[in-house]
Short mmCIF file of C-alpha atoms in Angstrom, two decimals:
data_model
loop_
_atom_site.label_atom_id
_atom_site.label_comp_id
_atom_site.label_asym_id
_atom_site.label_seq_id
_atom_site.Cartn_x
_atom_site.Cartn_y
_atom_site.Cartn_z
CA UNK A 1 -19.81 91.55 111.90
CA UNK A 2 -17.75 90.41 115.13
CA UNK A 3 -16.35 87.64 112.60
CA UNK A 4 -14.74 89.86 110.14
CA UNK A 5 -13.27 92.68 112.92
CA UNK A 6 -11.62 89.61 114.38
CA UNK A 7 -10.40 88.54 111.22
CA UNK A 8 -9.06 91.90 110.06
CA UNK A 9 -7.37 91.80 113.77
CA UNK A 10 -6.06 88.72 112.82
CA UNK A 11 -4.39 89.76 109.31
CA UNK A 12 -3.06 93.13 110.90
CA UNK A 13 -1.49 90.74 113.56
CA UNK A 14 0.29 88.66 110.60
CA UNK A 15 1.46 91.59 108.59
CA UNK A 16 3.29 92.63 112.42
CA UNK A 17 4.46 89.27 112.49
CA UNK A 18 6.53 89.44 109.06
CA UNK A 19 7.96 92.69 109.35
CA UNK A 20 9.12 91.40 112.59
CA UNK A 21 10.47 88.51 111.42
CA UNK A 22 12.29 90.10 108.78
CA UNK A 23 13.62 92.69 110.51
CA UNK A 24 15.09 89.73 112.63
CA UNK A 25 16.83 88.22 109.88
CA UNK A 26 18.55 91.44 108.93
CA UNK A 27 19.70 91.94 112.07
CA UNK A 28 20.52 88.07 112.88
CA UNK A 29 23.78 87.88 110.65
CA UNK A 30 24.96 91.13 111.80
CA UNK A 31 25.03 90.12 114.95
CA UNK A 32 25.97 86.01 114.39
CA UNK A 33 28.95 87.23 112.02
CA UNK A 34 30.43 90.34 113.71
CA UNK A 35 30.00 90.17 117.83
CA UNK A 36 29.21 86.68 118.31
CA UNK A 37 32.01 84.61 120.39
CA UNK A 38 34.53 83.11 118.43
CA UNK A 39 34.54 85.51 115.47
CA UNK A 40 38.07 87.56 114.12
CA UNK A 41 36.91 90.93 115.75
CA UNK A 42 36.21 89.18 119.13
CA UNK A 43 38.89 87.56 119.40
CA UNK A 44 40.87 90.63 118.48
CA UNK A 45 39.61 92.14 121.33
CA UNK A 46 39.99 89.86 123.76
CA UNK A 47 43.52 89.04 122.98
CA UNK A 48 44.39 92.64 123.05
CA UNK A 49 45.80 95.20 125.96
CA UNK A 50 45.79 98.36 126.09
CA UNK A 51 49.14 100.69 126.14
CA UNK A 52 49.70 104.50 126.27
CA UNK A 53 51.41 103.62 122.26
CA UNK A 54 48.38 101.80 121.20
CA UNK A 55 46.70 98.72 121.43
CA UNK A 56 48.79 95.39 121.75
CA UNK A 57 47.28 92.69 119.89
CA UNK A 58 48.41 89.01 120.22
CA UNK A 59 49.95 89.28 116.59
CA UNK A 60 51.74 92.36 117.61
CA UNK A 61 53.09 90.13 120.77
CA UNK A 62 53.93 87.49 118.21
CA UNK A 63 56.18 90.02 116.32
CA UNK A 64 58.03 90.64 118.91
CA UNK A 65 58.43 87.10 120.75
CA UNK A 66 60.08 86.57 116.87
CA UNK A 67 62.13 89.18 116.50
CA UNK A 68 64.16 88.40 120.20
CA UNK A 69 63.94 84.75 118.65
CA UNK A 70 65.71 85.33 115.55
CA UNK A 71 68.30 87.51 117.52
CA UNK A 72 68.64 84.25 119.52
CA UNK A 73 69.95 81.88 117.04
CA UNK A 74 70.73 83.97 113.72
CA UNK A 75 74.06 86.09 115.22
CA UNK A 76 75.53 82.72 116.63
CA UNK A 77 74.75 81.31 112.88
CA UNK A 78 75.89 84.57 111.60
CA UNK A 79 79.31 84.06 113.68
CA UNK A 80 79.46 80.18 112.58
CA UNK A 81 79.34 81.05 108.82
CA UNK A 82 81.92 84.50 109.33
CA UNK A 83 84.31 82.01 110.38
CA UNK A 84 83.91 78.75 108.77
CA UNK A 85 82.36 79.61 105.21
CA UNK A 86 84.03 78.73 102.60
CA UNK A 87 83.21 81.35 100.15
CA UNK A 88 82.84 85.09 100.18
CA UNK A 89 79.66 85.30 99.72
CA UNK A 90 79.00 83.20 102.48
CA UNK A 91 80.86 85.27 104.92
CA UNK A 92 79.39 88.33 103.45
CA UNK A 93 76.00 87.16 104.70
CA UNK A 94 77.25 85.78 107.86
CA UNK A 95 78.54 89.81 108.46
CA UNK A 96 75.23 90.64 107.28
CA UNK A 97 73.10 89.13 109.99
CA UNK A 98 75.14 89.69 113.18
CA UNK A 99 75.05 93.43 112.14
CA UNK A 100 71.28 92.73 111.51
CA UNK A 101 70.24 91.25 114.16
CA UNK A 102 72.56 93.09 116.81
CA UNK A 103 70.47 96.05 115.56
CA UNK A 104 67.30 94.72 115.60
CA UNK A 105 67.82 93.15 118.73
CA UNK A 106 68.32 96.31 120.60
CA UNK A 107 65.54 97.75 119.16
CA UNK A 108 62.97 94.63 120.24
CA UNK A 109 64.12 94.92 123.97
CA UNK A 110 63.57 98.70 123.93
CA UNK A 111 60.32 98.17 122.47
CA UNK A 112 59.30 95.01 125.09
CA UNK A 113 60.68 97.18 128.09
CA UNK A 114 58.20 100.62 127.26
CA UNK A 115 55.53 97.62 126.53
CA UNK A 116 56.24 95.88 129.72
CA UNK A 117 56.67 92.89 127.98
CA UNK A 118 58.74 89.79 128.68
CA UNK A 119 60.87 88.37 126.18
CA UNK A 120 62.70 84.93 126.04
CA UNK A 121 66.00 84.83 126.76
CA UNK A 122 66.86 80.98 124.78
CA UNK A 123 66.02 80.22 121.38
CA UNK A 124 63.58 77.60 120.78
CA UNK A 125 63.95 73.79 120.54
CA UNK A 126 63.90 74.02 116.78
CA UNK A 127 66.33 76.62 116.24
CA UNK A 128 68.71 75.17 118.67
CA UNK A 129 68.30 71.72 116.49
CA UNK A 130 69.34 74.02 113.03
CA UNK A 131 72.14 75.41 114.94
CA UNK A 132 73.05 71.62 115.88
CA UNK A 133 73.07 70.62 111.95
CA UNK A 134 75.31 73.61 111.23
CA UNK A 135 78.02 72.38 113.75
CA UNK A 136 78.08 69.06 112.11
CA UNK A 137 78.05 70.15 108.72
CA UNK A 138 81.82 70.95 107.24
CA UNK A 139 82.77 72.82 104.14
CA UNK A 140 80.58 73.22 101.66
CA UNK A 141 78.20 71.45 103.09
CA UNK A 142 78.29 73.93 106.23
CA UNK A 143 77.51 76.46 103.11
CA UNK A 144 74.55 74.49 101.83
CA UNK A 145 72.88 74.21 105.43
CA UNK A 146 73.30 77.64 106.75
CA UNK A 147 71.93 79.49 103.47
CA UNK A 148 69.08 77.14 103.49
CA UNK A 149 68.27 77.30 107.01
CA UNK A 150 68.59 81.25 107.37
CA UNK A 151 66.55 81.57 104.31
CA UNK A 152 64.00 79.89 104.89
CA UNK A 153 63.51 81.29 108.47
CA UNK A 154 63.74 84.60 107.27
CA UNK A 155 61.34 83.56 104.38
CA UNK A 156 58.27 82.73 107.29
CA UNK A 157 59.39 85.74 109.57
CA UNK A 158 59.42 88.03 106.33
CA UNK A 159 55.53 87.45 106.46
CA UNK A 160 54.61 88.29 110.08
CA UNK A 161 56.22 91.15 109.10
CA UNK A 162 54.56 92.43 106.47
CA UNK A 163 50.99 91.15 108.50
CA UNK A 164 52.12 93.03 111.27
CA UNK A 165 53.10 95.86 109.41
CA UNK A 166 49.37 95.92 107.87
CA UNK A 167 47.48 96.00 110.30
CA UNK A 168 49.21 96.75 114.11
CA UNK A 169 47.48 100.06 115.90
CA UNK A 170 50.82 100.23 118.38
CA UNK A 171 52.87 102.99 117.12
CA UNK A 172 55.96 101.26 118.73
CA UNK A 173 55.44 97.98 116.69
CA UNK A 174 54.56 99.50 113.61
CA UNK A 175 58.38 100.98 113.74
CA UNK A 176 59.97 97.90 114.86
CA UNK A 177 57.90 96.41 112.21
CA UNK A 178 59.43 98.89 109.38
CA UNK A 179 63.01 98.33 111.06
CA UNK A 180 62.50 94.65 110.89
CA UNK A 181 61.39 94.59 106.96
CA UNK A 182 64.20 96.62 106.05
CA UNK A 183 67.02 94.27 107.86
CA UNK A 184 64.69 90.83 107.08
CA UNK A 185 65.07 92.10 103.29
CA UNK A 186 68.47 92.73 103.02
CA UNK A 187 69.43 88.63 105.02
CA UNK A 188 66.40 87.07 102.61
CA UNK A 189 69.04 88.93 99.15
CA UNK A 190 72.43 88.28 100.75
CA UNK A 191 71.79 84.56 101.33
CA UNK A 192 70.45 84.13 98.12
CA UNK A 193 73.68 85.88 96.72
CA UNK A 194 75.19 82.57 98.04
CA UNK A 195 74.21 80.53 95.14
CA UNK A 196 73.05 77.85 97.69
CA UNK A 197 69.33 78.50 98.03
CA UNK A 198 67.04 75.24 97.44
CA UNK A 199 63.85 77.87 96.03
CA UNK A 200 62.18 74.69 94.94
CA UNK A 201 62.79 73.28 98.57
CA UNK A 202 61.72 76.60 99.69
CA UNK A 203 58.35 77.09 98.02
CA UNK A 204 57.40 72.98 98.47
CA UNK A 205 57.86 73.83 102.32
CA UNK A 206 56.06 76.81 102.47
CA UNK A 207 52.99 74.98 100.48
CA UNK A 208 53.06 72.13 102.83
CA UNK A 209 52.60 74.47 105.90
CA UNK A 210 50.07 77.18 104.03
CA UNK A 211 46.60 76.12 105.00
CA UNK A 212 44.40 74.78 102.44
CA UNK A 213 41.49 77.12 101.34
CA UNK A 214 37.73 75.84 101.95
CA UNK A 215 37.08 75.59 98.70
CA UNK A 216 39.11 75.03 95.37
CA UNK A 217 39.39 78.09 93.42
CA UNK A 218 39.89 77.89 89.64
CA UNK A 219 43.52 78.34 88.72
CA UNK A 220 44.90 81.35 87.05
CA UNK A 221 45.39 81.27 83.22
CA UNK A 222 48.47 79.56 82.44
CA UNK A 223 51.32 81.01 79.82
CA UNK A 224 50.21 80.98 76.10
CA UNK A 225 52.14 80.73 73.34
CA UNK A 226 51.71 84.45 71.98
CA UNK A 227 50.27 86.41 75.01
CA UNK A 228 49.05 89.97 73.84
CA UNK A 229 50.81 93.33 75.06
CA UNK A 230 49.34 94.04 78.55
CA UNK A 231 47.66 98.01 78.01
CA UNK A 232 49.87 100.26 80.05
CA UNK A 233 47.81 101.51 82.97
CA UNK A 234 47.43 105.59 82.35
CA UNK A 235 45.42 107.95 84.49
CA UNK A 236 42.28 109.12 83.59
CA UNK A 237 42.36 112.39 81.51
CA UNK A 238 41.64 115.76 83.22
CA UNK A 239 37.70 116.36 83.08
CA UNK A 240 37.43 120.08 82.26
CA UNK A 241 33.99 122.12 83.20
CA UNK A 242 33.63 125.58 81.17
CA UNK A 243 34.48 128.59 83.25
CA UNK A 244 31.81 131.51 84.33
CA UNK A 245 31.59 134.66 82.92
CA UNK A 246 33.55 137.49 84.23
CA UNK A 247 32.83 139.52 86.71
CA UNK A 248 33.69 142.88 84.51
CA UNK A 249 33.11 143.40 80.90
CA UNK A 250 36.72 143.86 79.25
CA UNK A 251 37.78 146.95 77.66
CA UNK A 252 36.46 147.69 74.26
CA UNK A 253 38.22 147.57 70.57
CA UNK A 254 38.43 151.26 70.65
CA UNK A 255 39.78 152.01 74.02
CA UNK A 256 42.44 149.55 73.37
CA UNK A 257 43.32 151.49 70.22
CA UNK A 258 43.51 154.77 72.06
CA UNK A 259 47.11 155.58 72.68
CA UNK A 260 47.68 157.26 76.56
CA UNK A 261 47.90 160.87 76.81
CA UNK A 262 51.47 162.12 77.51
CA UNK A 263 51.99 164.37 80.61
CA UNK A 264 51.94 167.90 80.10
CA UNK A 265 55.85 169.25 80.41
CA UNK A 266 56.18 171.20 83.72
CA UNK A 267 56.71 174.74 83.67
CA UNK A 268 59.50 176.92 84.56
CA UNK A 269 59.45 179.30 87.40
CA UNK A 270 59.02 183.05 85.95
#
């Protein structure tokens, strides 16, 4: 008798066990995926400060650490091509970018100043180096390498933008960040009205720097040689739901028929 109370104390003990252990496992990747060191949300948070506009990510510093940097090097290109391009189009653009970036560079130093946030004050190695090959070019080779240069910087910063723009919770960098799309745009169409953008150059260089994914995903179908009409997209049609009765009973055949009784004339005064 003692045997099989100790066994039934045993399987109860088991059964414990398990839901235990399973409750374990449905809390493990919750916890290994979402608060665990290392992970996109906790590194979010430690990278970010807090501001009386918002929080300040590390992305959001990024942005702006960009924007001064463009300023930095694009209105001295801007100047270089207003003066020595040799085309219209070319000048066009160079008018487009100090204007651009005179604007935009006001706005990032109000925005770094209310953030308390230190900006550079020299471009970086890099763009001084594109600023060097510009000096040495002449004619239309000063063309070539200041529409390819601008465009493809404005090409990588035209992304930060749109990430920053996506996903910032600072209400002073999510304006900056619609300022900055709007001026970013208008450079990226200008240079390309030059007629000297490399875009195979462009999109081999922005492949080489993307990141490879972890895996290999299957490509997208390819062209065919009679593709079918695409079905326009069209909203959903209006489900309709039949309506109660009403609250009064309407007037009846016969009263409708019945014609209103005229007022009696008034009569005179004897």
């Amino acid at each position: 008798m003692r045997s099989i109370q100790r066994s039934g104390l045993g399987g109860t003990g088991l059964i414990v066990a398990g839901l235990a252990a399973t409750l374990v496992a449905l809390i493990f990747p919750v916890w290994s995926y979402t608060d665990r060191s290392g992970t996109g949300v906790d590194v979010l948070n430690a990278q970010t400060v807090s501001t009386q506009f918002g929080p300040l990510s590390a992305l959001d510093r990024e942005f702006l650490t960009k924007v001064r940097l463009a300023g930095l090097w694009e209105l001295p290109a801007g100047q270089q091509a207003q003066e020595r391009g040799t085309t219209e189009a070319v000048r066009i653009a160079g008018r487009h970018l100090i204007a651009g970036h005179t604007f935009l560079d006001e706005r990032v130093r109000d925005v770094a100043s209310r953030l308390r946030f230190e900006l550079p004050n020299q471009p970086s190695e890099q763009q001084r180096e594109w600023l060097s090959t510009m000096d040495a070019a002449q004619g239309e080779d000063f063309d070539r390498e200041f529409a390819n240069l601008l465009r493809m910087a404005h090409g990588k910063v035209f992304s930060v933008v749109a990430q920053v723009r996506a996903s910032t919770r600072n209400s002073l960098v999510r304006t900056l960040a619609d300022d900055a799309n709007t001026t970013v745009l208008d450079h990226i169409q200008v240079l390309e009205a030059t007629g000297y953008v490399d875009f195979d150059a462009l999109a081999s260089d922005m492949a080489a720097a993307s990141t490879p994914p972890l895996t290999n995903s299957p490509a997208p179908p390819g062209p065919t040689p009679a593709p079918a009409s695409a079905v326009p997209v069209t909203p959903s049609p209006v489900t309709t739901y039949p309506l109660p009765p009403p609250a009064t009973s309407p007037p009846s055949a016969a009263a409708k028929r019945t014609e209103p009784t005229e007022p009696a004339e008034p009569s005179e005064a004897a």
